[in-house]
mmCIF file of C-alpha atoms and ligand atoms in Angstrom:
data_model
loop_
_atom_site.group_PDB
_atom_site.id
_atom_site.type_symbol
_atom_site.label_atom_id
_atom_site.label_comp_id
_atom_site.label_asym_id
_atom_site.label_seq_id
_atom_site.Cartn_x
_atom_site.Cartn_y
_atom_site.Cartn_z
ATOM 1 C CA MET A 1 0.019 -0.036 -0.160
ATOM 2 C CA THR A 2 1.454 3.063 -0.602
ATOM 3 C CA VAL A 3 0.125 6.389 -0.005
ATOM 4 C CA THR A 4 1.667 10.368 -1.404
ATOM 5 C CA LEU A 5 0.716 13.261 -0.797
ATOM 6 C CA HIS A 6 2.213 15.873 -3.386
ATOM 7 C CA GLY A 7 2.941 19.682 -1.327
ATOM 8 C CA PRO A 8 5.499 21.436 0.746
ATOM 9 C CA ASN A 9 5.072 21.797 4.611
ATOM 10 C CA TYR A 10 3.928 25.261 4.770
ATOM 11 C CA SER A 11 0.569 24.546 2.495
ATOM 12 C CA THR A 12 -1.777 24.815 5.377
ATOM 13 C CA TYR A 13 -4.255 22.554 2.287
ATOM 14 C CA ALA A 14 -1.701 19.935 2.907
ATOM 15 C CA ARG A 15 -1.509 20.126 6.619
ATOM 16 C CA THR A 16 -4.653 19.455 6.767
ATOM 17 C CA ALA A 17 -4.647 16.849 4.227
ATOM 18 C CA ARG A 18 -1.142 15.265 6.906
ATOM 19 C CA LEU A 19 -3.222 16.166 9.387
ATOM 20 C CA ALA A 20 -6.347 13.405 8.559
ATOM 21 C CA LEU A 21 -3.375 11.061 7.689
ATOM 22 C CA GLU A 22 -1.937 11.453 10.996
ATOM 23 C CA GLU A 23 -4.799 11.283 12.672
ATOM 24 C CA LYS A 24 -6.142 7.587 11.001
ATOM 25 C CA GLY A 25 -2.015 6.646 11.667
ATOM 26 C CA VAL A 26 -2.147 6.133 7.699
ATOM 27 C CA PRO A 27 1.644 6.290 6.524
ATOM 28 C CA TYR A 28 2.497 8.460 3.892
ATOM 29 C CA THR A 29 5.600 9.902 1.915
ATOM 30 C CA LEU A 30 5.748 13.685 1.689
ATOM 31 C CA ASN A 31 6.738 14.541 -1.753
ATOM 32 C CA GLU A 32 7.243 18.517 -1.222
ATOM 33 C CA VAL A 33 6.269 20.220 -4.403
ATOM 34 C CA ASP A 34 7.468 23.581 -3.205
ATOM 35 C CA ILE A 35 4.925 26.409 -4.940
ATOM 36 C CA LEU A 36 6.515 29.772 -3.571
ATOM 37 C CA THR A 37 9.329 28.676 -6.206
ATOM 38 C CA GLY A 38 7.332 27.718 -9.052
ATOM 39 C CA LYS A 39 7.331 23.998 -8.958
ATOM 40 C CA GLY A 40 3.111 24.173 -8.830
ATOM 41 C CA HIS A 41 3.226 24.911 -12.524
ATOM 42 C CA ALA A 42 6.246 22.294 -13.891
ATOM 43 C CA PRO A 43 4.531 19.747 -15.683
ATOM 44 C CA ASP A 44 4.960 16.996 -12.889
ATOM 45 C CA HIS A 45 2.315 18.635 -10.966
ATOM 46 C CA LEU A 46 0.389 20.226 -13.206
ATOM 47 C CA ALA A 47 -0.429 15.903 -14.213
ATOM 48 C CA ARG A 48 -1.545 16.050 -10.851
ATOM 49 C CA HIS A 49 -3.519 18.877 -10.234
ATOM 50 C CA PRO A 50 -4.438 21.108 -13.451
ATOM 51 C CA TRP A 51 -4.663 24.216 -11.355
ATOM 52 C CA GLY A 52 -1.527 24.379 -9.863
ATOM 53 C CA LYS A 53 -2.132 23.977 -6.588
ATOM 54 C CA VAL A 54 -1.118 21.412 -3.303
ATOM 55 C CA PRO A 55 -2.121 19.632 -2.445
ATOM 56 C CA ALA A 56 -2.411 16.488 -4.728
ATOM 57 C CA PHE A 57 -3.387 12.871 -3.422
ATOM 58 C CA GLU A 58 -1.674 9.360 -4.627
ATOM 59 C CA HIS A 59 -2.811 5.820 -2.947
ATOM 60 C CA ASP A 60 -2.437 3.267 -4.904
ATOM 61 C CA GLY A 61 -3.247 4.433 -8.483
ATOM 62 C CA PHE A 62 -5.864 6.897 -7.587
ATOM 63 C CA LEU A 63 -5.007 10.026 -7.074
ATOM 64 C CA LEU A 64 -7.400 13.176 -6.491
ATOM 65 C CA PHE A 65 -6.988 16.805 -5.504
ATOM 66 C CA GLU A 66 -9.611 18.757 -3.107
ATOM 67 C CA THR A 67 -8.402 19.051 0.439
ATOM 68 C CA LEU A 68 -11.983 17.916 1.698
ATOM 69 C CA ALA A 69 -12.390 14.902 -1.152
ATOM 70 C CA ILE A 70 -9.201 14.004 0.017
ATOM 71 C CA THR A 71 -9.568 13.725 3.808
ATOM 72 C CA ARG A 72 -12.991 12.477 3.372
ATOM 73 C CA TYR A 73 -11.013 9.961 1.527
ATOM 74 C CA VAL A 74 -8.842 9.151 3.507
ATOM 75 C CA ASP A 75 -11.145 8.703 6.888
ATOM 76 C CA GLU A 76 -13.829 6.312 4.710
ATOM 77 C CA ALA A 77 -10.914 4.679 2.900
ATOM 78 C CA PHE A 78 -8.677 3.248 5.878
ATOM 79 C CA PRO A 79 -9.552 1.692 8.928
ATOM 80 C CA GLY A 80 -8.904 4.280 13.060
ATOM 81 C CA PRO A 81 -11.201 6.586 14.538
ATOM 82 C CA ALA A 82 -14.075 7.502 12.423
ATOM 83 C CA LEU A 83 -12.997 11.712 11.662
ATOM 84 C CA GLN A 84 -16.787 12.679 10.597
ATOM 85 C CA PRO A 85 -19.473 12.232 12.855
ATOM 86 C CA ALA A 86 -22.380 9.754 12.045
ATOM 87 C CA ASP A 87 -25.746 11.953 12.420
ATOM 88 C CA PRO A 88 -26.764 13.930 9.374
ATOM 89 C CA ARG A 89 -27.055 16.959 10.514
ATOM 90 C CA ALA A 90 -23.495 16.675 12.771
ATOM 91 C CA ARG A 91 -22.368 15.762 9.827
ATOM 92 C CA ALA A 92 -23.934 18.766 7.535
ATOM 93 C CA ARG A 93 -22.173 21.307 10.244
ATOM 94 C CA MET A 94 -18.762 19.545 10.068
ATOM 95 C CA THR A 95 -19.076 20.644 5.904
ATOM 96 C CA GLN A 96 -20.259 24.126 6.882
ATOM 97 C CA LEU A 97 -17.304 24.572 8.742
ATOM 98 C CA CYS A 98 -15.435 23.249 6.367
ATOM 99 C CA GLY A 99 -16.996 25.116 3.619
ATOM 100 C CA ILE A 100 -16.393 28.217 5.387
ATOM 101 C CA VAL A 101 -12.634 27.550 6.592
ATOM 102 C CA ASP A 102 -12.088 27.426 2.088
ATOM 103 C CA SER A 103 -14.596 30.200 2.004
ATOM 104 C CA TYR A 104 -14.191 32.740 4.125
ATOM 105 C CA GLY A 105 -11.180 32.160 6.020
ATOM 106 C CA TYR A 106 -8.487 31.096 4.517
ATOM 107 C CA GLY A 107 -8.623 34.101 2.012
ATOM 108 C CA ALA A 108 -9.106 36.544 4.555
ATOM 109 C CA ILE A 109 -6.052 35.065 7.164
ATOM 110 C CA VAL A 110 -3.620 33.817 4.770
ATOM 111 C CA GLY A 111 -4.380 35.578 2.009
ATOM 112 C CA LYS A 112 -4.444 38.850 3.019
ATOM 113 C CA LEU A 113 -3.407 39.248 6.945
ATOM 114 C CA PHE A 114 -0.648 36.019 6.811
ATOM 115 C CA TRP A 115 0.700 37.254 3.431
ATOM 116 C CA GLN A 116 1.008 40.592 4.095
ATOM 117 C CA GLU A 117 2.539 40.669 7.826
ATOM 118 C CA ALA A 118 4.581 37.347 7.588
ATOM 119 C CA VAL A 119 5.226 36.455 3.703
ATOM 120 C CA VAL A 120 6.070 39.784 2.130
ATOM 121 C CA PRO A 121 8.588 40.878 4.104
ATOM 122 C CA LEU A 122 10.486 37.386 3.829
ATOM 123 C CA GLN A 123 10.137 38.024 0.455
ATOM 124 C CA GLY A 124 11.832 40.782 0.542
ATOM 125 C CA GLY A 125 8.914 43.461 -0.131
ATOM 126 C CA THR A 126 6.688 46.363 1.942
ATOM 127 C CA PRO A 127 3.088 45.019 3.480
ATOM 128 C CA ASP A 128 -0.093 46.413 2.161
ATOM 129 C CA ALA A 129 -1.161 47.620 5.780
ATOM 130 C CA ALA A 130 -4.783 48.421 4.029
ATOM 131 C CA LEU A 131 -4.979 44.414 2.984
ATOM 132 C CA ALA A 132 -3.752 43.671 6.110
ATOM 133 C CA ALA A 133 -6.217 45.427 7.383
ATOM 134 C CA GLU A 134 -8.504 43.547 5.576
ATOM 135 C CA GLY A 135 -7.791 40.185 5.815
ATOM 136 C CA LEU A 136 -8.361 41.009 9.689
ATOM 137 C CA THR A 137 -11.599 42.111 9.609
ATOM 138 C CA GLY A 138 -12.529 39.250 7.576
ATOM 139 C CA ALA A 139 -10.887 36.625 9.551
ATOM 140 C CA GLU A 140 -12.919 38.246 12.951
ATOM 141 C CA GLN A 141 -15.516 37.903 11.295
ATOM 142 C CA ALA A 142 -14.877 34.063 10.220
ATOM 143 C CA LEU A 143 -13.871 33.581 13.777
ATOM 144 C CA SER A 144 -17.037 34.638 15.576
ATOM 145 C CA VAL A 145 -19.462 32.611 13.108
ATOM 146 C CA ILE A 146 -17.154 29.342 13.919
ATOM 147 C CA GLU A 147 -17.674 29.763 17.458
ATOM 148 C CA SER A 148 -21.123 30.617 17.166
ATOM 149 C CA LEU A 149 -21.763 26.952 15.414
ATOM 150 C CA MET A 150 -19.688 25.442 17.853
ATOM 151 C CA GLU A 151 -21.641 22.960 20.112
ATOM 152 C CA GLY A 152 -18.863 21.449 21.765
ATOM 153 C CA GLY A 153 -14.634 21.183 23.187
ATOM 154 C CA LEU A 154 -14.131 21.190 19.408
ATOM 155 C CA LEU A 155 -15.854 22.290 16.180
ATOM 156 C CA CYS A 156 -18.706 19.690 16.448
ATOM 157 C CA GLY A 157 -19.258 18.480 19.386
ATOM 158 C CA ASP A 158 -16.668 16.717 21.922
ATOM 159 C CA ALA A 159 -14.839 14.174 19.205
ATOM 160 C CA LEU A 160 -12.672 15.540 16.657
ATOM 161 C CA SER A 161 -14.023 15.999 12.876
ATOM 162 C CA LEU A 162 -12.483 17.114 10.074
ATOM 163 C CA ALA A 163 -13.576 20.634 10.514
ATOM 164 C CA ASP A 164 -10.807 21.165 13.260
ATOM 165 C CA LEU A 165 -8.467 19.100 10.736
ATOM 166 C CA HIS A 166 -9.254 22.366 8.137
ATOM 167 C CA LEU A 167 -9.200 25.099 10.627
ATOM 168 C CA VAL A 168 -6.126 24.651 12.780
ATOM 169 C CA PRO A 169 -3.201 25.214 9.857
ATOM 170 C CA VAL A 170 -5.186 28.953 9.153
ATOM 171 C CA VAL A 171 -5.716 29.672 12.484
ATOM 172 C CA GLU A 172 -1.452 28.455 13.767
ATOM 173 C CA TYR A 173 -0.164 31.262 11.101
ATOM 174 C CA LEU A 174 -3.470 33.004 12.533
ATOM 175 C CA ARG A 175 -1.885 33.236 15.075
ATOM 176 C CA MET A 176 1.367 34.473 14.091
ATOM 177 C CA THR A 177 -0.220 38.200 12.946
ATOM 178 C CA LYS A 178 -0.452 40.819 15.652
ATOM 179 C CA GLY A 179 -4.014 41.357 15.277
ATOM 180 C CA GLY A 180 -4.959 37.260 14.316
ATOM 181 C CA ALA A 181 -3.372 36.826 18.009
ATOM 182 C CA VAL A 182 -5.690 39.252 19.453
ATOM 183 C CA ALA A 183 -8.448 37.892 17.568
ATOM 184 C CA LEU A 184 -8.183 34.423 18.621
ATOM 185 C CA ALA A 185 -8.053 35.658 22.338
ATOM 186 C CA ALA A 186 -10.501 36.902 22.283
ATOM 187 C CA ARG A 187 -12.799 34.265 21.686
ATOM 188 C CA PRO A 188 -12.457 31.902 24.587
ATOM 189 C CA LYS A 189 -14.307 28.614 23.472
ATOM 190 C CA LEU A 190 -11.766 29.177 19.806
ATOM 191 C CA ALA A 191 -9.319 29.988 22.313
ATOM 192 C CA ALA A 192 -9.679 26.807 24.441
ATOM 193 C CA TRP A 193 -10.454 24.773 20.923
ATOM 194 C CA TRP A 194 -6.704 25.828 20.226
ATOM 195 C CA GLU A 195 -4.808 24.725 22.983
ATOM 196 C CA LYS A 196 -6.616 21.558 22.922
ATOM 197 C CA MET A 197 -5.320 21.067 19.197
ATOM 198 C CA ASN A 198 -2.331 22.284 20.013
ATOM 199 C CA ALA A 199 -1.779 19.777 21.717
ATOM 200 C CA ARG A 200 -2.923 16.966 20.031
ATOM 201 C CA PRO A 201 0.777 14.249 18.097
ATOM 202 C CA ALA A 202 -0.701 14.956 14.600
ATOM 203 C CA VAL A 203 -0.553 18.739 15.141
ATOM 204 C CA VAL A 204 3.374 18.308 16.651
ATOM 205 C CA ALA A 205 3.923 16.221 13.464
ATOM 206 C CA THR A 206 2.984 18.553 10.862
ATOM 207 C CA ARG A 207 4.230 21.946 12.483
ATOM 208 C CA PRO A 208 5.376 23.894 8.921
ATOM 209 C CA ARG A 209 8.813 24.992 8.974
ATOM 210 C CA LEU A 210 9.145 28.149 7.868
ATOM 211 C CA GLY A 211 12.163 30.341 7.219
HETATM 212 N N1 GSH B 1 -9.757 24.012 -3.581
HETATM 213 C C1 GSH B 1 -8.195 24.061 -3.056
HETATM 214 C C2 GSH B 1 -7.445 24.835 -2.796
HETATM 215 C C3 GSH B 1 -5.634 24.664 -2.359
HETATM 216 C C4 GSH B 1 -4.873 25.771 -2.355
HETATM 217 O O1 GSH B 1 -5.411 27.501 -2.443
HETATM 218 N N2 GSH B 1 -3.574 25.717 -2.054
HETATM 219 C C5 GSH B 1 -2.742 26.179 -1.961
HETATM 220 C C6 GSH B 1 -1.660 26.423 -0.713
HETATM 221 S S1 GSH B 1 -1.910 26.418 0.916
HETATM 222 C C7 GSH B 1 -1.865 26.787 -3.462
HETATM 223 O O2 GSH B 1 -1.608 25.703 -3.382
HETATM 224 N N3 GSH B 1 -1.391 27.916 -3.657
HETATM 225 C C8 GSH B 1 -0.669 27.534 -4.853
HETATM 226 C C9 GSH B 1 -1.219 28.567 -6.063
HETATM 227 O O3 GSH B 1 -2.776 29.460 -6.067
HETATM 228 O O4 GSH B 1 -0.995 28.777 -6.935
HETATM 229 C C10 GSH B 1 -8.066 22.612 -1.836
HETATM 230 O O5 GSH B 1 -9.158 22.673 -1.035
HETATM 231 O O6 GSH B 1 -7.619 21.873 -2.188
#
């Protein structure tokens, strides 16, 4: 049995897929396609992902991209603890939370706030303060909505679900920004959620190596 996850350690979406693999106890190889140096658009990666994004996933010749498709497949195709609630309403809530992270959280938190505060200076550029502020406003809204939907100590009750795994990598980067750390601390349920998630062996094992 061979499982390969194509994506760099610093990618939030790739980390979510790795978190699912780690939580299920599935051995895998990480092929670190470096999207920051254009490797996502090299022919070998475009053959795996037509848009040149990460992650892409392979299991014994079965190819897949789109992170939610990957995490669902990993949960359903491998033994180990279930990462999706059985109850239809809880499962719908989980899918809704994954969609919120994808559609509203990632762009504001990673695409604008973290990118301007952390990545642009690393690349020798000057951050766009207006874009960072826009990102923080979007982050505040996403965090408030996510917290209002929480129904237990974790996002979907007290059992780990894919929703937690989709949010962790984004919150890791949010905490590295000035306003983001304050915004998280101002939301006690989510701040407590982060403390729990941050201690999980899978989260520790997939920590991004920055710099
Ligand atoms: N809808 C995709 C989004 C993946 C995505 O945006 N990945 C980012 C890295 S975290 C990426 O590949 N960015 C490079 C690019 O857009 O060229 C998914 O769910 O997998």
